[in-house]
mmCIF file of C-alpha atoms and ligand atoms in Angstrom:
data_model
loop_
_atom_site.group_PDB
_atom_site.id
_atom_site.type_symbol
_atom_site.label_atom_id
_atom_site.label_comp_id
_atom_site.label_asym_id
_atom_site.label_seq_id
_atom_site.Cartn_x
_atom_site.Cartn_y
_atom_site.Cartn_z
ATOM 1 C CA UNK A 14 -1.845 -25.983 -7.743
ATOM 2 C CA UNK A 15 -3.378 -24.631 -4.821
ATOM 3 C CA UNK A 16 -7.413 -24.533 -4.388
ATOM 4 C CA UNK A 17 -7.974 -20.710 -3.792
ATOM 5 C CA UNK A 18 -8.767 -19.530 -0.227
ATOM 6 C CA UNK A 19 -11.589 -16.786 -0.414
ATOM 7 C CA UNK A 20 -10.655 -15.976 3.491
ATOM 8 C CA UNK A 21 -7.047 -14.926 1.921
ATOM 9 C CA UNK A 22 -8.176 -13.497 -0.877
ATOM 10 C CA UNK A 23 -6.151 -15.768 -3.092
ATOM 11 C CA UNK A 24 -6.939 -14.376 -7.045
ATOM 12 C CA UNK A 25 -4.071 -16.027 -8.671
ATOM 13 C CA UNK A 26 -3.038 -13.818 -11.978
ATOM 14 C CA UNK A 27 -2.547 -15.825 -14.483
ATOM 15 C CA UNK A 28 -1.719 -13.202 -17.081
ATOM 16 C CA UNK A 29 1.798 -13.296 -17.714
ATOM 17 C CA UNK A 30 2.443 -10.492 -19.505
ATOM 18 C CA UNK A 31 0.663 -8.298 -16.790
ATOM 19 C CA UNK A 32 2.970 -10.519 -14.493
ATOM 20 C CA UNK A 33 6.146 -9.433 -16.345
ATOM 21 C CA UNK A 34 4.646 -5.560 -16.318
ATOM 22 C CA UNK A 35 4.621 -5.795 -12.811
ATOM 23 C CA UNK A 36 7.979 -7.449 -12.032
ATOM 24 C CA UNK A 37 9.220 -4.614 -14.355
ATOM 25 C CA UNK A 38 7.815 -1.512 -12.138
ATOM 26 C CA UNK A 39 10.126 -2.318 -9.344
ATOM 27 C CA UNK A 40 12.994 0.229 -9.581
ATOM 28 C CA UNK A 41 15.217 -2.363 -7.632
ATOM 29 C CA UNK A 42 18.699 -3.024 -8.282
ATOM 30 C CA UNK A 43 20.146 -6.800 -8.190
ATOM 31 C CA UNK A 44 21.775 -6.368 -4.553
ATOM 32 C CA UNK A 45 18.587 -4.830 -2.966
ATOM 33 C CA UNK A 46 16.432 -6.542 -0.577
ATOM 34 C CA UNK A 47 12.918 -7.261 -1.910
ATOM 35 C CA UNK A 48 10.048 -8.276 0.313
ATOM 36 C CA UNK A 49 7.463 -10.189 -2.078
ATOM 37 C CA UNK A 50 3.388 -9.880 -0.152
ATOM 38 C CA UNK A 51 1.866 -13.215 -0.734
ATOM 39 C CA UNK A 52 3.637 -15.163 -3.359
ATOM 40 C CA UNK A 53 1.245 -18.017 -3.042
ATOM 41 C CA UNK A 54 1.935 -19.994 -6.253
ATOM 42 C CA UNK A 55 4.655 -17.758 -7.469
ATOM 43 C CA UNK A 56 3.289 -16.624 -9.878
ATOM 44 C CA UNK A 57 4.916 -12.808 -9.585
ATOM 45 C CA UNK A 58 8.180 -14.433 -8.004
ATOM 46 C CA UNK A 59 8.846 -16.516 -11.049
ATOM 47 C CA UNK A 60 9.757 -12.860 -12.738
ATOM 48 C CA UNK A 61 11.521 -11.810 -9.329
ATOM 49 C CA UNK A 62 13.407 -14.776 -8.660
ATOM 50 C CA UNK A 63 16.065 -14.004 -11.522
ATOM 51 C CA UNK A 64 16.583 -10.223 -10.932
ATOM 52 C CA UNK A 65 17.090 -10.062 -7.043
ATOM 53 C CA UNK A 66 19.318 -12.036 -4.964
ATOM 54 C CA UNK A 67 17.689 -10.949 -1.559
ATOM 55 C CA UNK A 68 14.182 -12.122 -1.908
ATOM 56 C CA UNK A 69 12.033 -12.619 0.887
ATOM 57 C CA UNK A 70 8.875 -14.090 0.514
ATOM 58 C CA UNK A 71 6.245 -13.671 2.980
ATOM 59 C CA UNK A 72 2.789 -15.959 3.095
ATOM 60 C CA UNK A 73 0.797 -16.734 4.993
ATOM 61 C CA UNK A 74 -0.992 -20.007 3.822
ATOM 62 C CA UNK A 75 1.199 -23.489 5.013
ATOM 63 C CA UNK A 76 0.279 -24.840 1.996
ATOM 64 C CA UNK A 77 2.506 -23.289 -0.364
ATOM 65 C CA UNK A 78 5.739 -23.005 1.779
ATOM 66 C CA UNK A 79 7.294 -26.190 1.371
ATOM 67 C CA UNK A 80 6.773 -25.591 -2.578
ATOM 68 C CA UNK A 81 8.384 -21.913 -2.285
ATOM 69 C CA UNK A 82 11.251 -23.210 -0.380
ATOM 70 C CA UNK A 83 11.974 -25.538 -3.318
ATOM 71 C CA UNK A 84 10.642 -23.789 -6.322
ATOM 72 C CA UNK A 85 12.983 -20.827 -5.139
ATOM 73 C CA UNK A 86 15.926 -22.023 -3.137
ATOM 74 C CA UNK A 87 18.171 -18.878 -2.660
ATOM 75 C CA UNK A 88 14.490 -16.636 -1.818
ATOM 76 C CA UNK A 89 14.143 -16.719 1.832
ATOM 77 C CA UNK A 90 10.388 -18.168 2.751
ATOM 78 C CA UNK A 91 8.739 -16.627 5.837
ATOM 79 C CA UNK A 92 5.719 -18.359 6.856
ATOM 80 C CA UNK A 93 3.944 -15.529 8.647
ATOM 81 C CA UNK A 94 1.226 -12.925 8.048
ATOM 82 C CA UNK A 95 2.480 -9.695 6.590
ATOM 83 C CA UNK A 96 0.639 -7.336 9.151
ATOM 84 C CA UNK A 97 2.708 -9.548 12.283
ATOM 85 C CA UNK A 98 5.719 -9.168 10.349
ATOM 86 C CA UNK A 99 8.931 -6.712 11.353
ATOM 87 C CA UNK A 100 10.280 -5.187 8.543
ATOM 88 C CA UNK A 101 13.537 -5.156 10.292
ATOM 89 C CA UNK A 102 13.918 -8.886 10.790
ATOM 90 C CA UNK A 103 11.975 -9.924 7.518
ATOM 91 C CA UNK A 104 15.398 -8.103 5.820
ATOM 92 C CA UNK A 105 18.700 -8.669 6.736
ATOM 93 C CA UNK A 106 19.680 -4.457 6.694
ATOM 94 C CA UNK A 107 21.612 -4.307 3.934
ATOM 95 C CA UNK A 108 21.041 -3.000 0.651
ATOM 96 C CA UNK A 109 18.450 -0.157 0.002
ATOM 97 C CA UNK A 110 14.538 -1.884 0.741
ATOM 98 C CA UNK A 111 11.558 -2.546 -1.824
ATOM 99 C CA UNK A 112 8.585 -4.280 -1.435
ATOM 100 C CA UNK A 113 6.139 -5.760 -3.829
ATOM 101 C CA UNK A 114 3.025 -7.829 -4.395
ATOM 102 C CA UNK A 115 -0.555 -8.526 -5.387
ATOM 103 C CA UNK A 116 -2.217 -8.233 -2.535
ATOM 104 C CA UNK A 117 -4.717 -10.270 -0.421
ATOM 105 C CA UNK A 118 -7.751 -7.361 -0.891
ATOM 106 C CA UNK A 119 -9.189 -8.152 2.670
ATOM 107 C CA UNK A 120 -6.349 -6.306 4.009
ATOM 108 C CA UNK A 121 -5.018 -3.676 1.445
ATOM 109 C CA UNK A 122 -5.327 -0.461 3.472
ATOM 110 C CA UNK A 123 -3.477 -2.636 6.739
ATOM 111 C CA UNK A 124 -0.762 -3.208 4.117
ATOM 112 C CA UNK A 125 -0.311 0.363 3.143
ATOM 113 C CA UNK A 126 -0.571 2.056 6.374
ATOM 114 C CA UNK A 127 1.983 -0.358 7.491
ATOM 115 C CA UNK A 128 4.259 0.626 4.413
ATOM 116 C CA UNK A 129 3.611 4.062 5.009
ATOM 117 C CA UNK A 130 4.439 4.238 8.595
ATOM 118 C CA UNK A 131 7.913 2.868 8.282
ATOM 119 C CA UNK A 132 8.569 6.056 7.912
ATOM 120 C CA UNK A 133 11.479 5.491 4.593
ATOM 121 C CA UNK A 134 12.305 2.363 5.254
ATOM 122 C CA UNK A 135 11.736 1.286 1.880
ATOM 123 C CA UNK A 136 12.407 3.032 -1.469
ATOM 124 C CA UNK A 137 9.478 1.935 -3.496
ATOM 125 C CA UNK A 138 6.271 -0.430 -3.221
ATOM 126 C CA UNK A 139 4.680 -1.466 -6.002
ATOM 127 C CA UNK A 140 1.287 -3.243 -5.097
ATOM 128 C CA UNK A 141 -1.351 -4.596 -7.070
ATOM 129 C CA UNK A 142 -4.802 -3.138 -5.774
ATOM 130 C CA UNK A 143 -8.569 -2.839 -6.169
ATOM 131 C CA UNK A 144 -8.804 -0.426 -8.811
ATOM 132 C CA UNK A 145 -11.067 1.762 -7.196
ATOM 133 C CA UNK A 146 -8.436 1.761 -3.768
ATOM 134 C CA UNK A 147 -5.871 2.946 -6.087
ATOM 135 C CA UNK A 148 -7.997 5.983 -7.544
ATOM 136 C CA UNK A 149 -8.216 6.980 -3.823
ATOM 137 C CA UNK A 150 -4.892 7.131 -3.150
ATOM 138 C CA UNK A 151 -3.619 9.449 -6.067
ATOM 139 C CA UNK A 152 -7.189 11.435 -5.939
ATOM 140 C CA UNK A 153 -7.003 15.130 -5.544
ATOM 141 C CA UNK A 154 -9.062 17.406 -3.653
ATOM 142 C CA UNK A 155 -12.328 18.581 -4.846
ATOM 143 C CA UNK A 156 -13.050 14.840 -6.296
ATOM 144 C CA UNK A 157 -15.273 12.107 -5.190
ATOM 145 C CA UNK A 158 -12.300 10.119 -4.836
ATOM 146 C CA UNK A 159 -10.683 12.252 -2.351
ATOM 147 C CA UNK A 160 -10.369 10.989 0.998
ATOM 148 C CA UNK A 161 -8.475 9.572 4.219
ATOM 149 C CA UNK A 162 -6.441 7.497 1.887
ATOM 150 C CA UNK A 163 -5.675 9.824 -0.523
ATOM 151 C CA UNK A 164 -4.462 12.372 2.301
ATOM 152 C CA UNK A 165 -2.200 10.308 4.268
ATOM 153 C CA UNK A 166 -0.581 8.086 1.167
ATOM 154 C CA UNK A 167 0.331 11.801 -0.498
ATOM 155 C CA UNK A 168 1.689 13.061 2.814
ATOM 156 C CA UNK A 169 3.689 10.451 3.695
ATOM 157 C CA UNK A 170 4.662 9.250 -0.272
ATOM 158 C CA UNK A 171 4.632 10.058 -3.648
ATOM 159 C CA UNK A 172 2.128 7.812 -5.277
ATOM 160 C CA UNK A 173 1.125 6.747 -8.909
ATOM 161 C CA UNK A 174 -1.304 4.563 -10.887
ATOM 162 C CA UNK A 175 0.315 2.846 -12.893
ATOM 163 C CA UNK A 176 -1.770 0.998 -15.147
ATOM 164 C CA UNK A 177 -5.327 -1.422 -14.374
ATOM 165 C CA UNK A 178 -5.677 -4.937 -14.971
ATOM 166 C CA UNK A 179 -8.916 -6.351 -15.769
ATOM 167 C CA UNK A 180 -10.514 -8.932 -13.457
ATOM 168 C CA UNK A 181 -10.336 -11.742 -16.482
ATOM 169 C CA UNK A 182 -6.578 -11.541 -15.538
ATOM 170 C CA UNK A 183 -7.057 -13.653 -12.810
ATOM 171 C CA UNK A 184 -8.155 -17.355 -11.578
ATOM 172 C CA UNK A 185 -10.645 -17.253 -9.412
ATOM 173 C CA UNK A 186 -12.335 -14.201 -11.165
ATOM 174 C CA UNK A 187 -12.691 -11.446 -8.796
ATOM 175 C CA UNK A 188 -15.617 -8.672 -8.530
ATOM 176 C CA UNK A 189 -13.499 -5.801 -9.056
ATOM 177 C CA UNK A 190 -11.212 -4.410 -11.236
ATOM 178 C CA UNK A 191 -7.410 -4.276 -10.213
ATOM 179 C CA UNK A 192 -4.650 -1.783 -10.728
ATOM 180 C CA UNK A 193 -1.174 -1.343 -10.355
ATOM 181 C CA UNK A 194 0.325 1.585 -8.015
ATOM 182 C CA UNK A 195 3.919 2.612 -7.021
ATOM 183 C CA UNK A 196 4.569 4.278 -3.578
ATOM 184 C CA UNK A 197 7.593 6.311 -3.392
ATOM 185 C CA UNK A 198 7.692 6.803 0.827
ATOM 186 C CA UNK A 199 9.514 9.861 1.614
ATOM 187 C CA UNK A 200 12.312 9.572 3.935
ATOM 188 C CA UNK A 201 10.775 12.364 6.682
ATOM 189 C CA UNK A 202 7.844 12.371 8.179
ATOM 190 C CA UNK A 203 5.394 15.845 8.557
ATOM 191 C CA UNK A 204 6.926 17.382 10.875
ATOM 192 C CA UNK A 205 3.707 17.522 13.438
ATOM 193 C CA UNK A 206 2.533 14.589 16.414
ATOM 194 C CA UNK A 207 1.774 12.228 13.643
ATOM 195 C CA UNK A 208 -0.891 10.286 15.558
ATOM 196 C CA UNK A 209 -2.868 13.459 15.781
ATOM 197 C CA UNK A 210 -2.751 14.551 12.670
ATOM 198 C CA UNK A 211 -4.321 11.336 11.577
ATOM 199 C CA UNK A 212 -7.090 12.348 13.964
ATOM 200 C CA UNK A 213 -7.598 15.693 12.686
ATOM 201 C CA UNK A 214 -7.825 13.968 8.943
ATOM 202 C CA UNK A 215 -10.042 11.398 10.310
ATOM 203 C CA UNK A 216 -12.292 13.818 12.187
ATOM 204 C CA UNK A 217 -12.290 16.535 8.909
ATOM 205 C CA UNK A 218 -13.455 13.446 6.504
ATOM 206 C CA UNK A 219 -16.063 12.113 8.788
ATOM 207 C CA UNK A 220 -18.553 14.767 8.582
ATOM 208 C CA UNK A 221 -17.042 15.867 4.633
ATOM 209 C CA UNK A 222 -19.695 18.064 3.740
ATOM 210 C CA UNK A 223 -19.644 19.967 6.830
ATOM 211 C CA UNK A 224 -17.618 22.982 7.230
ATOM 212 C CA UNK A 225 -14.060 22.419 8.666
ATOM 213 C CA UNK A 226 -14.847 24.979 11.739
ATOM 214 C CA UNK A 227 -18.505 22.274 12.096
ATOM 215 C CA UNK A 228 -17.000 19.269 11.915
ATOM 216 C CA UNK A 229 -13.593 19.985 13.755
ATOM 217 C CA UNK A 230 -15.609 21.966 16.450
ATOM 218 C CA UNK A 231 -14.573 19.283 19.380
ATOM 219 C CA UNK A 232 -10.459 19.620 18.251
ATOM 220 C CA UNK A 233 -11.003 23.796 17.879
ATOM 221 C CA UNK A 234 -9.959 25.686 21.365
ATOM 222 C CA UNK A 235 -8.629 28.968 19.670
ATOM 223 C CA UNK A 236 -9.924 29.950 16.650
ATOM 224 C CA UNK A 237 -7.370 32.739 16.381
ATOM 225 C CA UNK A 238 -4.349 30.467 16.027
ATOM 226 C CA UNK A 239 -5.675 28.658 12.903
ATOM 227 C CA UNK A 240 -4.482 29.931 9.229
ATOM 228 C CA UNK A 241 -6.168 27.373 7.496
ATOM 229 C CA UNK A 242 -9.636 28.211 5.920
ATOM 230 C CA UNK A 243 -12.235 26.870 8.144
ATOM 231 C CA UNK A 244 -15.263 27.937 6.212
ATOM 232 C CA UNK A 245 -13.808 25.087 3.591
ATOM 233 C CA UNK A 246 -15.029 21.653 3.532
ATOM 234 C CA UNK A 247 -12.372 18.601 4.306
ATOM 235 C CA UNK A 248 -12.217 17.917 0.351
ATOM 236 C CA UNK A 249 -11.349 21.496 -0.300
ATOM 237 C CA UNK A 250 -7.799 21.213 1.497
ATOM 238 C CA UNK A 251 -4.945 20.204 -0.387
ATOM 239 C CA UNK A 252 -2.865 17.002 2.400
ATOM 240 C CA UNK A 253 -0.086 20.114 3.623
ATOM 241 C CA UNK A 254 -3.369 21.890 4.615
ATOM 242 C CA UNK A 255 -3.875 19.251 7.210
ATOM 243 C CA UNK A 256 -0.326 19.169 8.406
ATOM 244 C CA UNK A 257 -0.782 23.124 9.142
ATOM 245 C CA UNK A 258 -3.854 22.244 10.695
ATOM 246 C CA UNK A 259 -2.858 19.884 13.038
ATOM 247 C CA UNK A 260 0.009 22.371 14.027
ATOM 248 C CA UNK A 261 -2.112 25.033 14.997
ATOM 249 C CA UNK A 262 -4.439 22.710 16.499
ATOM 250 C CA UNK A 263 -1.965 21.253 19.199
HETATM 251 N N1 LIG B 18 1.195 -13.632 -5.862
HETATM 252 C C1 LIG B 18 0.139 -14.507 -6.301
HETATM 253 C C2 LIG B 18 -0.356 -14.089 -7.678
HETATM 254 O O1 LIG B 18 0.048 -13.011 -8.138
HETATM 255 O O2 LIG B 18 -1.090 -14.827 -8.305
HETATM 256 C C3 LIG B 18 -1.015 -14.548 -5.299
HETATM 257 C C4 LIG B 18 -1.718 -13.242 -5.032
HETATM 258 S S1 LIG B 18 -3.219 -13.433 -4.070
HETATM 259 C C5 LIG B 18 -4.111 -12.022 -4.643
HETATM 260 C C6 LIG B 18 -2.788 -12.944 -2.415
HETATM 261 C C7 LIG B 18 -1.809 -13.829 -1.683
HETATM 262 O O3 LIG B 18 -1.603 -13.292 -0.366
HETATM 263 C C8 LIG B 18 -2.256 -15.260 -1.467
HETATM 264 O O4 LIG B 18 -1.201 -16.130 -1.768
HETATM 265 C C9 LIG B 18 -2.589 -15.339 0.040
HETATM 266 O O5 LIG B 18 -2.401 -16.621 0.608
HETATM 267 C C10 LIG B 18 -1.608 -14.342 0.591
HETATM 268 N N2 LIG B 18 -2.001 -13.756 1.881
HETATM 269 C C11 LIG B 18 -3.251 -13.562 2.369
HETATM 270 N N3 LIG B 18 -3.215 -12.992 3.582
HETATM 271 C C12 LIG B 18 -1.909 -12.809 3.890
HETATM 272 C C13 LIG B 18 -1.213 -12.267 5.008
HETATM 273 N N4 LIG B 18 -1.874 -11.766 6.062
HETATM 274 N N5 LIG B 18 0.133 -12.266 4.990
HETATM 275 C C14 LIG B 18 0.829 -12.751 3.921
HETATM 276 N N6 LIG B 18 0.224 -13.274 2.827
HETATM 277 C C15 LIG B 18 -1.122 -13.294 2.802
#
């Protein structure tokens, strides 16, 4: 057993039928390729290990790789830190790509943005989050919940809470709640410059009380061009809103 890490946020779960829910939300088939985030004791993989015969595990923490490699023989062990990691070499390109994991919290939104950005590569992610991260990401407008997150994870996936998980789940006891989300990427991107569209979402949520033509007034040359409602507030728009937006922005 490993002693838990606070600087890696290892929370073992030690629940095992929350462990088996889990294992079961991934819409993989037995020939797909399955990235596991942070196996650690392997605890999740145990319920992974007999479904998918192209597992790759990815931690970060030398301490548990040598008892990965033998616990699961056929999984492929990567010691390396998910956010230096290349999706494309982590996977070997065949079968259709899923990914999976309870993640380290200290990095959660890292993780998703870099899910989200690989624009399709995989076909599902099912992650185990802070609870109140994963209200954020499915919150719509006109909620308190409603932000950044929640406007680029529903423009560049379809997401879902799928059920919470109480923090007596898991060994160290965490402060927060948990829950469990699915991801469903879509394969195309918004078809706008991507980088500035994060901007304009960025710049929109910073000042969120403000009225979009107020706290856009730096990105805002030509008022005329805009058909978006600027007298609305950031958590008025619905996430296509910002796509149009940006377009008429650029
Ligand atoms: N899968 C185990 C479970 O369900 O009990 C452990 C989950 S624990 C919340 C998070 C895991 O992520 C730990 O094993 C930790 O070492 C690992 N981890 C932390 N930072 C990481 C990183 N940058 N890349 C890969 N794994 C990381």
């Amino acid at each position: 057993m490993l002693k838990p890490k606070k600087n890696l946020g290892q929370h073992f779960l030690r629940d095992h039928q929350v462990l088996h829910k889990i294992a079961l939300s991934l819409r993989a088939s037995e020939e797909d390729e399955v990235i596991e985030i942070g196996p650690g004791e392997g605890a999740l993989t145990d319920y992974l290990y007999p479904e998918y015969r192209h597992l790759h595990l990815l931690e970060i923490d030398r301490r548990a790789i040598g008892f990965l490699n033998k616990r699961f023989p056929n999984a492929t062990v990567h010691h390396s830190s998910v956010l230096d990691a290349d999706w494309e070499i982590v996977t070997e390109a065949k079968g259709n790509k899923y990914i999976i994991g309870n993640l380290p919290y200290y990095i959660t939104s890292p993780i998703l943005f870099k899910v989200l950005d690989s624009g399709g590569f995989f076909e599902q992610a099912v992650f185990m989050i802070q609870k109140e991260v994963a209200e954020r990401l499915v919150a719509k407008p006109r909620t308190k919940a409603y932000g950044i997150l929640s406007v680029q994870t529903q423009l560049f996936s379809e997401p879902e809470l799928l059920f919470t998980v109480s923090r007596e789940a898991f060994q160290p006891r965490p402060n927060v709640d948990s829950a469990v989300v699915s991801l469903l990427p879509f394969k195309e991107k918004p078809d706008v410059d991507i980088a500035f569209l994060k901007t304009v979402i960025r710049t929109a949520f910073n000042q969120r009380r403000k009225k979009l033509s107020n706290a856009l007034s730096g990105l805002i040359t030509d008022h005329s061009r805009i058909s978006v409602d600027l007298s609305k507030r950031a958590e008025e728009l619905e996430p296509g809103e910002f796509v149009i937006l940006a377009r008429s922005l650029k």
